[in-house]
Coordinates of C-alpha atoms in Angstrom, one line a residue:
Chain A
M1 CA -6.5 -69.0 -17.5
I2 CA -4.1 -67.7 -15.0
A3 CA -4.6 -64.3 -13.7
L4 CA -1.8 -61.9 -14.5
A5 CA -1.2 -61.2 -10.8
D6 CA -0.6 -64.9 -10.2
L7 CA 2.1 -65.0 -12.8
Q8 CA 5.4 -65.2 -11.0
I9 CA 7.8 -63.4 -13.2
P10 CA 11.3 -64.2 -12.0
G11 CA 13.4 -61.2 -11.1
A12 CA 16.3 -62.6 -13.1
F13 CA 14.2 -62.7 -16.2
V14 CA 13.1 -59.1 -15.8
R15 CA 16.6 -58.1 -15.2
L16 CA 17.7 -59.9 -18.4
V17 CA 15.1 -58.2 -20.5
V18 CA 15.8 -54.8 -19.2
A19 CA 19.6 -55.4 -19.6
L20 CA 19.2 -56.6 -23.2
A21 CA 17.1 -53.4 -24.1
A22 CA 19.7 -51.2 -22.3
L23 CA 22.6 -53.0 -24.0
A24 CA 21.0 -52.6 -27.4
A25 CA 20.9 -48.9 -26.8
F26 CA 24.4 -48.9 -25.3
V27 CA 25.8 -50.8 -28.3
G28 CA 24.1 -48.5 -30.8
V29 CA 25.1 -45.3 -29.2
N30 CA 28.6 -46.3 -28.5
G31 CA 29.1 -47.8 -31.9
M32 CA 28.3 -44.4 -33.5
L33 CA 30.3 -42.6 -30.9
L34 CA 33.3 -44.8 -31.6
V35 CA 33.1 -44.4 -35.3
Y36 CA 33.1 -40.7 -34.8
L37 CA 36.0 -40.9 -32.3
E38 CA 38.0 -43.2 -34.6
R39 CA 37.7 -40.9 -37.5
K40 CA 38.6 -37.9 -35.3
V41 CA 41.6 -39.7 -33.9
A42 CA 42.7 -40.7 -37.3
G43 CA 42.3 -37.2 -38.6
H44 CA 44.2 -35.6 -35.8
I45 CA 47.1 -38.1 -35.9
Q46 CA 47.3 -37.2 -39.6
R47 CA 47.0 -33.5 -38.8
R48 CA 43.7 -32.9 -40.5
P49 CA 40.3 -32.2 -38.8
G50 CA 38.5 -35.5 -39.6
P51 CA 34.7 -35.3 -40.1
F52 CA 33.8 -31.6 -39.9
E53 CA 30.8 -30.7 -42.1
V54 CA 27.8 -32.6 -40.7
G55 CA 26.8 -30.7 -37.6
P56 CA 29.2 -28.8 -35.4
H57 CA 32.7 -30.4 -35.7
G58 CA 31.0 -33.2 -37.8
I59 CA 29.3 -34.7 -34.7
L60 CA 26.4 -35.9 -36.8
Q61 CA 28.5 -37.6 -39.4
A62 CA 28.1 -41.0 -37.8
V63 CA 24.3 -40.5 -37.8
A64 CA 24.4 -39.6 -41.4
D65 CA 26.5 -42.6 -42.2
A66 CA 24.2 -44.9 -40.3
L67 CA 21.1 -43.5 -42.2
K68 CA 22.9 -44.1 -45.4
L69 CA 23.7 -47.7 -44.5
V70 CA 20.2 -48.4 -43.4
G71 CA 18.8 -46.9 -46.6
K72 CA 20.9 -49.0 -49.0
Q73 CA 19.5 -51.8 -51.1
L74 CA 20.4 -55.3 -50.0
V75 CA 22.0 -57.1 -53.0
T76 CA 23.0 -60.7 -52.9
P77 CA 25.9 -61.4 -55.3
K78 CA 25.5 -63.8 -58.1
G79 CA 26.5 -67.3 -57.1
A80 CA 26.4 -66.5 -53.4
D81 CA 25.0 -69.0 -50.8
W82 CA 22.0 -67.0 -49.7
L83 CA 21.7 -68.6 -46.3
L84 CA 25.3 -68.3 -45.3
F85 CA 25.7 -64.9 -46.9
W86 CA 22.9 -63.3 -44.9
G87 CA 23.3 -65.6 -41.9
A88 CA 26.9 -64.4 -41.3
P89 CA 26.2 -60.8 -40.2
V90 CA 23.5 -62.0 -37.9
V91 CA 25.8 -64.6 -36.4
S92 CA 28.5 -61.9 -36.0
F93 CA 26.2 -59.4 -34.3
M94 CA 23.9 -61.6 -32.1
P95 CA 26.5 -62.9 -29.6
V96 CA 27.5 -59.4 -28.8
F97 CA 24.6 -59.1 -26.4
L98 CA 25.5 -62.3 -24.7
L99 CA 29.0 -61.0 -24.3
F100 CA 27.8 -58.0 -22.5
L101 CA 25.5 -59.8 -20.1
P102 CA 27.9 -61.0 -17.4
I103 CA 29.9 -57.9 -17.3
E104 CA 29.5 -55.8 -14.2
F105 CA 29.4 -52.2 -15.2
G106 CA 29.0 -50.8 -11.7
P107 CA 28.1 -52.1 -8.2
G108 CA 25.1 -54.4 -8.9
L109 CA 24.9 -53.2 -12.5
Y110 CA 24.9 -56.4 -14.5
G111 CA 22.5 -58.4 -16.8
L112 CA 23.2 -61.9 -15.8
D113 CA 24.6 -63.2 -12.5
T114 CA 26.6 -66.2 -13.5
N115 CA 29.7 -67.7 -12.0
L116 CA 30.9 -68.7 -15.4
G117 CA 30.8 -65.2 -16.9
L118 CA 34.4 -65.3 -18.1
L119 CA 33.9 -68.7 -19.8
L120 CA 30.7 -67.4 -21.4
I121 CA 32.5 -64.5 -22.9
L122 CA 35.5 -66.5 -24.1
A123 CA 33.3 -69.1 -25.7
F124 CA 30.9 -66.8 -27.5
A125 CA 33.6 -64.3 -28.6
G126 CA 34.9 -67.2 -30.8
L127 CA 31.6 -67.2 -32.7
N128 CA 32.7 -64.1 -34.6
V129 CA 35.3 -66.3 -36.4
L130 CA 32.6 -68.6 -37.6
A131 CA 30.6 -65.5 -38.9
L132 CA 33.7 -64.3 -40.8
C133 CA 34.1 -67.8 -42.2
M134 CA 30.5 -68.0 -43.3
A135 CA 30.7 -64.6 -44.9
G136 CA 33.9 -65.4 -46.7
W137 CA 32.6 -68.7 -48.1
G138 CA 29.0 -67.5 -48.8
S139 CA 30.1 -64.5 -50.8
N140 CA 31.5 -66.5 -53.7
N141 CA 34.3 -64.0 -53.9
K142 CA 38.0 -64.6 -53.8
W143 CA 38.9 -61.7 -51.6
A144 CA 36.2 -62.7 -49.1
L145 CA 37.4 -66.2 -49.1
L146 CA 41.0 -65.1 -48.5
G147 CA 39.8 -62.9 -45.7
A148 CA 37.9 -65.7 -44.1
A149 CA 41.0 -68.0 -44.3
R150 CA 43.0 -65.3 -42.7
A151 CA 40.4 -64.9 -39.9
V152 CA 40.7 -68.6 -39.1
A153 CA 44.5 -68.6 -39.1
Q154 CA 44.5 -65.5 -37.0
S155 CA 42.1 -67.0 -34.4
V156 CA 44.3 -70.1 -34.2
A157 CA 47.1 -67.8 -33.4
Y158 CA 45.7 -65.4 -30.7
E159 CA 43.1 -67.6 -28.9
I160 CA 45.6 -69.7 -27.1
P161 CA 47.7 -67.0 -25.5
L162 CA 44.5 -65.1 -24.7
L163 CA 43.1 -68.0 -22.8
L164 CA 46.3 -68.7 -21.0
A165 CA 46.6 -65.0 -20.0
V166 CA 43.1 -65.0 -18.7
L167 CA 43.6 -68.3 -16.9
A168 CA 46.3 -66.8 -14.8
I169 CA 43.9 -64.1 -13.5
A170 CA 41.1 -66.7 -13.0
A171 CA 43.5 -68.9 -11.0
M172 CA 44.6 -65.9 -8.9
A173 CA 41.0 -64.8 -8.3
G174 CA 39.8 -68.4 -7.9
T175 CA 36.6 -67.6 -9.8
L176 CA 35.2 -67.0 -13.2
H177 CA 32.6 -64.6 -11.9
L178 CA 33.4 -61.2 -13.3
G179 CA 31.8 -59.4 -10.4
E180 CA 33.9 -61.3 -7.9
I181 CA 37.1 -60.7 -9.8
V182 CA 36.3 -57.0 -9.5
A183 CA 35.5 -57.4 -5.8
R184 CA 38.9 -58.9 -5.2
Q185 CA 40.7 -55.9 -6.5
G186 CA 41.1 -52.6 -4.7
S187 CA 40.3 -49.1 -5.7
W188 CA 43.9 -47.9 -6.2
P189 CA 46.0 -48.8 -9.2
W190 CA 48.5 -50.8 -7.2
Q191 CA 45.7 -53.0 -5.9
W192 CA 44.6 -53.9 -9.4
N193 CA 45.6 -57.2 -11.0
V194 CA 47.7 -55.4 -13.6
A195 CA 50.2 -54.7 -10.8
L196 CA 50.5 -58.4 -10.0
Q197 CA 50.2 -59.7 -13.6
P198 CA 51.8 -57.2 -16.0
V199 CA 52.8 -60.0 -18.4
A200 CA 49.3 -61.4 -18.6
F201 CA 48.0 -57.8 -19.1
F202 CA 50.4 -57.3 -22.0
I203 CA 49.5 -60.6 -23.6
Y204 CA 45.8 -59.9 -23.1
F205 CA 46.2 -56.5 -24.7
V206 CA 47.9 -57.8 -27.8
C207 CA 45.4 -60.6 -28.2
S208 CA 42.5 -58.3 -27.7
V209 CA 43.6 -56.2 -30.6
A210 CA 43.9 -59.4 -32.7
E211 CA 40.5 -60.6 -31.4
T212 CA 38.8 -57.5 -32.7
N213 CA 40.6 -57.7 -36.1
R214 CA 42.0 -54.3 -35.7
A215 CA 45.2 -52.9 -37.1
P216 CA 48.0 -54.1 -37.0
F217 CA 46.1 -57.4 -37.0
D218 CA 43.4 -56.5 -39.4
L219 CA 44.3 -59.3 -41.8
P220 CA 40.8 -60.5 -42.5
E221 CA 39.7 -57.2 -43.9
A222 CA 43.0 -55.8 -45.1
E223 CA 41.7 -53.1 -47.4
S224 CA 44.9 -52.6 -49.3
E225 CA 45.2 -56.2 -50.3
L226 CA 41.7 -57.8 -50.1
T227 CA 39.6 -54.7 -50.9
A228 CA 37.6 -55.3 -47.7
G229 CA 38.3 -59.0 -47.0
F230 CA 35.3 -61.0 -45.8
H231 CA 32.8 -58.2 -46.1
T232 CA 33.8 -57.2 -49.6
E233 CA 30.4 -58.2 -51.1
Y234 CA 28.1 -56.9 -48.3
P235 CA 25.8 -53.9 -49.0
G236 CA 24.1 -51.6 -46.6
M237 CA 23.3 -53.1 -43.2
G238 CA 24.9 -56.4 -44.0
F239 CA 28.2 -54.5 -43.7
G240 CA 26.6 -52.3 -41.0
L241 CA 26.1 -55.3 -38.7
F242 CA 29.6 -56.5 -39.2
F243 CA 30.8 -53.0 -38.5
L244 CA 28.7 -52.6 -35.4
A245 CA 29.7 -56.1 -34.2
E246 CA 33.4 -55.1 -34.5
Y247 CA 32.9 -52.0 -32.5
A248 CA 30.8 -53.8 -29.9
E249 CA 33.5 -56.4 -29.6
M250 CA 36.0 -53.7 -29.1
I251 CA 33.9 -52.5 -26.2
V252 CA 33.6 -56.0 -24.9
V253 CA 37.4 -56.8 -24.9
S254 CA 38.2 -53.5 -23.3
A255 CA 35.4 -54.0 -20.7
V256 CA 36.7 -57.5 -19.9
G257 CA 40.3 -56.2 -19.8
A258 CA 39.2 -53.4 -17.4
T259 CA 37.4 -56.0 -15.3
L260 CA 40.3 -58.5 -15.2
F261 CA 43.2 -56.1 -14.9
L262 CA 42.2 -52.6 -14.1
G263 CA 39.8 -53.0 -11.2
G264 CA 36.6 -52.8 -13.1
W265 CA 34.3 -50.1 -11.8
K266 CA 36.6 -49.5 -8.8
G267 CA 38.8 -46.5 -8.9
P268 CA 40.5 -43.9 -6.7
L269 CA 38.2 -41.7 -4.5
V270 CA 34.7 -42.7 -5.7
D271 CA 33.9 -46.1 -7.1
G272 CA 31.2 -46.3 -9.7
V273 CA 30.2 -46.9 -13.2
W274 CA 32.0 -43.8 -14.4
W275 CA 35.4 -45.4 -13.6
F276 CA 34.4 -48.4 -15.7
L277 CA 33.4 -46.2 -18.7
F278 CA 36.5 -44.2 -18.3
K279 CA 38.7 -47.2 -18.4
I280 CA 36.9 -48.7 -21.4
Y281 CA 37.3 -45.5 -23.3
A282 CA 40.9 -45.1 -22.4
W283 CA 41.5 -48.6 -23.6
L284 CA 39.6 -48.0 -26.8
L285 CA 41.6 -44.8 -27.5
V286 CA 44.8 -46.6 -27.1
M287 CA 43.6 -49.2 -29.5
M288 CA 42.8 -46.4 -32.0
W289 CA 46.1 -44.8 -31.4
I290 CA 47.8 -48.1 -32.2
R291 CA 45.7 -48.6 -35.3
W292 CA 46.8 -45.3 -36.8
T293 CA 50.5 -45.9 -35.9
Y294 CA 51.4 -49.4 -37.0
P295 CA 51.3 -51.0 -40.4
R296 CA 49.5 -54.3 -40.8
V297 CA 51.5 -57.4 -39.9
R298 CA 51.9 -60.2 -42.4
F299 CA 50.1 -63.5 -42.1
D300 CA 53.2 -65.4 -40.9
Q301 CA 54.2 -62.6 -38.6
I302 CA 51.2 -62.8 -36.4
L303 CA 51.5 -66.6 -36.2
N304 CA 55.2 -66.2 -35.2
L305 CA 54.4 -63.6 -32.7
C306 CA 51.6 -65.6 -31.0
W307 CA 53.2 -69.1 -31.2
K308 CA 56.8 -68.3 -30.6
W309 CA 56.5 -65.5 -28.2
L310 CA 53.1 -65.1 -26.6
I311 CA 52.3 -68.7 -25.9
P312 CA 55.6 -69.5 -24.2
L313 CA 55.4 -66.3 -22.3
A314 CA 51.9 -67.0 -21.2
L315 CA 52.8 -70.6 -20.2
V316 CA 55.8 -69.3 -18.1
N317 CA 53.5 -66.7 -16.6
L318 CA 50.9 -69.3 -15.7
L319 CA 53.4 -71.6 -14.2
A320 CA 54.9 -68.7 -12.1
T321 CA 51.4 -67.8 -11.0
F322 CA 50.6 -71.4 -9.9
V323 CA 53.9 -71.6 -8.1
A324 CA 53.3 -68.3 -6.3
L325 CA 49.8 -69.4 -5.4
A326 CA 51.1 -72.7 -4.0
V327 CA 53.8 -71.0 -2.0
V328 CA 51.8 -68.1 -0.6
Chain B
M1 CA 75.0 -71.0 -27.7
R2 CA 74.1 -68.2 -25.3
A3 CA 74.3 -65.6 -28.0
S4 CA 71.7 -67.6 -30.1
L5 CA 69.4 -67.8 -27.1
F6 CA 69.5 -64.2 -26.1
E7 CA 69.8 -62.6 -29.5
P8 CA 66.1 -63.0 -30.4
I9 CA 65.1 -61.8 -26.9
V10 CA 67.2 -58.7 -27.3
E11 CA 65.8 -58.2 -30.8
A12 CA 62.3 -58.5 -29.5
L13 CA 63.0 -56.0 -26.7
Q14 CA 64.4 -53.6 -29.3
G15 CA 61.3 -54.2 -31.4
L16 CA 59.1 -53.3 -28.4
K17 CA 61.1 -50.2 -27.9
S18 CA 60.6 -49.2 -31.6
L19 CA 56.8 -49.7 -31.1
V20 CA 56.9 -47.2 -28.2
V21 CA 58.9 -44.8 -30.4
G22 CA 56.2 -45.1 -33.1
L23 CA 53.4 -44.4 -30.6
R24 CA 55.3 -41.4 -29.3
I25 CA 55.6 -39.9 -32.8
T26 CA 51.9 -40.3 -33.7
G27 CA 51.0 -39.1 -30.2
R28 CA 53.0 -35.9 -30.8
E29 CA 51.5 -35.4 -34.2
F30 CA 48.1 -35.7 -32.6
A31 CA 48.8 -32.8 -30.4
K32 CA 50.2 -30.6 -33.1
P33 CA 48.0 -28.1 -35.0
Q34 CA 46.4 -29.2 -38.2
R35 CA 47.9 -28.6 -41.6
T36 CA 44.8 -28.7 -43.7
V37 CA 42.4 -25.8 -44.3
H38 CA 38.6 -25.9 -44.3
Y39 CA 38.4 -25.3 -48.0
P40 CA 35.2 -23.5 -48.9
R41 CA 35.6 -21.2 -45.8
Q42 CA 39.4 -20.9 -46.0
V43 CA 41.8 -20.9 -48.8
V44 CA 45.5 -21.7 -48.9
G45 CA 47.7 -18.7 -48.3
D46 CA 50.1 -17.4 -50.9
A47 CA 53.1 -18.5 -48.8
A48 CA 51.9 -22.1 -49.0
L49 CA 51.7 -21.7 -52.8
Q50 CA 55.4 -21.0 -53.2
G51 CA 56.7 -23.3 -55.9
Y52 CA 53.2 -24.4 -56.8
R53 CA 53.2 -25.4 -60.5
G54 CA 49.8 -24.5 -62.0
H55 CA 49.4 -24.0 -65.7
I56 CA 51.8 -21.6 -67.3
E57 CA 51.1 -17.9 -67.6
L58 CA 52.8 -15.0 -69.4
V59 CA 55.0 -12.6 -67.5
P60 CA 54.3 -8.9 -68.4
L61 CA 56.9 -6.2 -69.0
E62 CA 57.9 -4.3 -65.9
D63 CA 56.6 -1.0 -67.2
D64 CA 53.6 -2.4 -69.1
A65 CA 51.3 -4.9 -67.5
Q66 CA 49.4 -5.5 -70.7
T67 CA 52.3 -6.6 -72.9
P68 CA 54.1 -9.9 -72.4
R69 CA 57.9 -10.0 -72.4
C70 CA 57.6 -12.6 -75.1
I71 CA 59.8 -12.1 -78.1
A72 CA 57.9 -14.7 -80.2
C73 CA 61.0 -16.9 -80.6
M74 CA 58.7 -19.9 -80.6
Q75 CA 61.1 -22.0 -78.5
C76 CA 58.4 -22.9 -76.1
E77 CA 56.1 -24.2 -78.8
R78 CA 59.0 -26.2 -80.3
I79 CA 60.2 -27.8 -77.1
C80 CA 56.8 -28.7 -75.7
P81 CA 56.6 -32.5 -75.6
S82 CA 52.9 -32.5 -75.4
N83 CA 52.5 -30.1 -78.3
C84 CA 50.0 -28.0 -76.3
I85 CA 51.3 -24.5 -77.0
R86 CA 50.2 -22.6 -80.1
L87 CA 51.6 -19.1 -80.8
K88 CA 50.3 -16.7 -83.4
V89 CA 53.0 -14.3 -84.4
E90 CA 52.8 -11.1 -86.3
K91 CA 55.8 -10.5 -88.5
P92 CA 57.3 -7.0 -88.6
A93 CA 56.2 -4.5 -91.2
K94 CA 57.5 -4.6 -94.8
P95 CA 60.7 -2.6 -94.3
A96 CA 61.9 -5.0 -91.7
K97 CA 61.0 -7.9 -94.0
A98 CA 63.2 -6.4 -96.7
A99 CA 66.0 -6.5 -94.2
Q100 CA 65.5 -10.2 -93.5
P101 CA 68.2 -11.5 -96.0
A102 CA 70.6 -9.4 -94.1
E103 CA 69.8 -11.3 -91.0
D104 CA 71.6 -14.3 -92.4
T105 CA 74.8 -12.4 -92.4
V106 CA 74.5 -11.4 -88.8
D107 CA 77.3 -13.8 -87.8
T108 CA 79.8 -12.6 -90.4
D109 CA 79.1 -8.9 -90.4
T110 CA 77.2 -7.6 -87.4
V111 CA 77.6 -3.9 -88.1
T112 CA 76.1 -3.3 -91.4
P113 CA 72.7 -5.1 -91.0
K114 CA 72.2 -3.5 -87.6
T115 CA 72.7 0.0 -88.9
K116 CA 70.6 -0.8 -91.9
R117 CA 67.8 -2.2 -89.7
T118 CA 67.7 0.7 -87.4
A119 CA 67.3 3.0 -90.3
D120 CA 64.4 1.0 -91.7
M121 CA 62.8 -0.1 -88.4
P122 CA 59.5 1.3 -87.4
K123 CA 59.1 2.7 -83.9
D124 CA 58.2 -0.6 -82.1
G125 CA 61.6 -1.9 -83.0
G126 CA 60.4 -4.0 -85.9
R127 CA 60.4 -7.1 -83.8
K128 CA 58.0 -10.1 -84.2
K129 CA 55.0 -9.7 -82.0
V130 CA 52.9 -12.5 -80.4
T131 CA 49.3 -11.9 -81.1
A132 CA 47.9 -15.0 -79.5
F133 CA 49.2 -17.6 -77.0
H134 CA 47.0 -20.7 -76.8
L135 CA 47.6 -23.4 -74.2
D136 CA 45.7 -26.6 -74.4
Y137 CA 45.9 -27.5 -70.7
T138 CA 44.2 -30.8 -71.3
L139 CA 47.4 -32.0 -72.9
C140 CA 49.9 -30.3 -70.7
S141 CA 52.0 -32.5 -68.4
L142 CA 53.4 -29.6 -66.4
C143 CA 57.0 -30.6 -67.3
G144 CA 58.0 -27.0 -67.2
L145 CA 60.4 -27.2 -70.2
C146 CA 58.7 -24.1 -71.8
V147 CA 59.4 -22.1 -68.6
Q148 CA 63.0 -23.3 -68.6
V149 CA 63.7 -22.7 -72.3
C150 CA 62.2 -19.2 -72.5
P151 CA 65.2 -16.8 -73.1
V152 CA 63.5 -13.7 -71.7
V153 CA 61.6 -15.3 -68.8
S154 CA 58.3 -14.6 -70.3
L155 CA 56.7 -17.8 -68.9
R156 CA 56.1 -19.0 -65.4
H157 CA 53.9 -21.4 -63.6
S158 CA 50.7 -19.7 -62.3
A159 CA 49.4 -20.3 -58.8
N160 CA 45.9 -21.0 -60.1
L161 CA 44.9 -24.0 -58.2
Y162 CA 41.1 -23.4 -58.5
L163 CA 40.9 -24.2 -62.1
A164 CA 37.8 -26.2 -62.9
G165 CA 35.5 -26.3 -65.9
P166 CA 32.4 -28.1 -67.2
T167 CA 33.8 -28.8 -70.7
R168 CA 37.1 -29.7 -72.2
E169 CA 37.2 -26.4 -74.1
A170 CA 37.3 -24.6 -70.7
F171 CA 40.9 -25.7 -70.5
H172 CA 41.9 -24.3 -73.8
L173 CA 43.4 -21.2 -72.4
D174 CA 44.2 -18.0 -74.2
L175 CA 47.1 -16.8 -72.1
L176 CA 47.4 -13.4 -73.8
A177 CA 43.8 -12.6 -73.1
R178 CA 44.4 -13.8 -69.6
L179 CA 47.4 -11.5 -69.2
H180 CA 45.2 -8.6 -70.2
R181 CA 42.8 -9.5 -67.4
Q182 CA 45.5 -10.2 -64.9
P183 CA 45.6 -6.7 -63.4
E184 CA 41.9 -7.1 -62.5
A185 CA 42.3 -10.5 -61.0
P186 CA 43.0 -10.7 -57.3
A187 CA 46.5 -10.0 -56.2
P188 CA 48.6 -13.0 -55.4
G189 CA 48.5 -12.3 -51.7
E190 CA 44.7 -12.4 -51.7
G191 CA 44.3 -15.9 -53.0
P192 CA 43.8 -17.4 -56.4
R193 CA 44.9 -15.5 -59.5
G194 CA 42.3 -15.2 -62.2
G195 CA 41.6 -18.5 -64.1
G196 CA 41.4 -19.0 -67.8
K197 CA 37.9 -17.8 -67.9
P198 CA 37.3 -16.1 -64.7
E199 CA 33.6 -15.2 -65.3
K200 CA 32.9 -19.0 -65.5
L201 CA 35.6 -20.6 -63.6
A202 CA 36.9 -18.4 -60.8
P203 CA 35.3 -19.9 -57.7
R204 CA 36.4 -17.2 -55.4
K205 CA 33.2 -15.0 -55.3
P206 CA 30.6 -17.7 -54.6
F207 CA 32.8 -19.1 -51.8
V208 CA 33.1 -15.8 -50.1
K209 CA 29.3 -15.6 -50.1
K210 CA 29.1 -19.1 -48.7
D211 CA 31.5 -18.1 -45.9
A212 CA 29.1 -15.5 -44.6
E213 CA 26.2 -17.9 -44.9
G214 CA 28.1 -20.8 -43.4
G215 CA 29.2 -18.7 -40.5
E216 CA 25.6 -17.9 -39.6
G217 CA 24.3 -21.4 -40.3
V218 CA 26.6 -23.3 -38.1

């Protein structure tokens, strides 16, 4: 038997466990906050109040919805593949924690110190497509299957320009370590990467909206055509996990965007985690604003947009970046 | 060649511009005041109900709020495509009935029957009177033909938007009885006019109560 005192618990492990616990709370709280915010933004854009009855100004509406989702019976549709059907929401939600780990929220405020942070995020963000695919196939439902097919086609469209845009930043910074990418940017907006790489920023923004399956790129769940797309058949928390994963992924893409292009936790006057949260929420609000402004694009339109415009644009941008790096 | 190269680029830039225009519109709407009312606590004002087409109601005489302007010509009942209007009409008293054959000659000789009728007519003018005006609102499609056809403007659309009932029969409205209650119902400026069966349907009172409770509760 080894005495407890003799156990050498590595500091990195402790940090990981604490970070995972904190992230679980962060994702849960922000998920509910974002649902509330989304409905408020939608309401105000349509000149109605949004949720208003549960609690003052409907602030407890998201809590009530969450309780309702948790309390629902879990039904597996007839003819569904049980393992794929129930594995999909887990596969969708689980990587979310991994995505958050390498992100530096503030000076020294990160879960995992890895010099491949960006690669980790890009690799595991793609898992969501697999989850949608499993959900669509496992549901034994035509709408779900069509939604899954769309999710795959969409990921083929946006992943490449996304990677090329991020690559330009990685080449400029010379690292895939998110903390170091932040460290190489200054506190003032003109010292951020967005000032040097506006084209990459634009491409990243468009692709990040597509990545999170949000309008105008919400083809996989297009409610007006496919009822709810891949999650048509999911009851209660099965749907809840997809939902939470989508909102968590929104936070991830905006956090990565803020890290890569907007100086991370650095900001005018006083650096700190508040700047990071402010940038994330500003990014999210713009995404919501876009959702309630534009109609959904068609299947071929997103492919055209990504392949005919964003990929060439990203390639030219990457080439220009390399040339500039070689010259300077 | 050059045109074909730059055309799509120009088009794309114009498209981007239109996206910004769209964002500007929704952004502006976001900042504007809301157009909806918090229903149980607030009700829609009368100004907003201008042109609202509720179920039809009878229009009273100017000097007598209890009597409809209706002359029992039955045109509304006849024109109704949904067949949802039923009138009960009281024919004039016997002397007027005796004069009826003369009515056929109105076109040819207008003077004689008129003088004859005035001589025979009782004090109410000897006209036909409507004794019941039933509307089966479950059938009504609110086409408004009855309102259009009425020669004496005795019909109009009510502003009763709070009509609700637990049974189908609750929507079988007796418009004449409703007209008799109309003076007691809240004035148009104060909100909903009386429903078909106010004691059962009119939601106004409980909601006023709720207002006071809700104000304290929140």
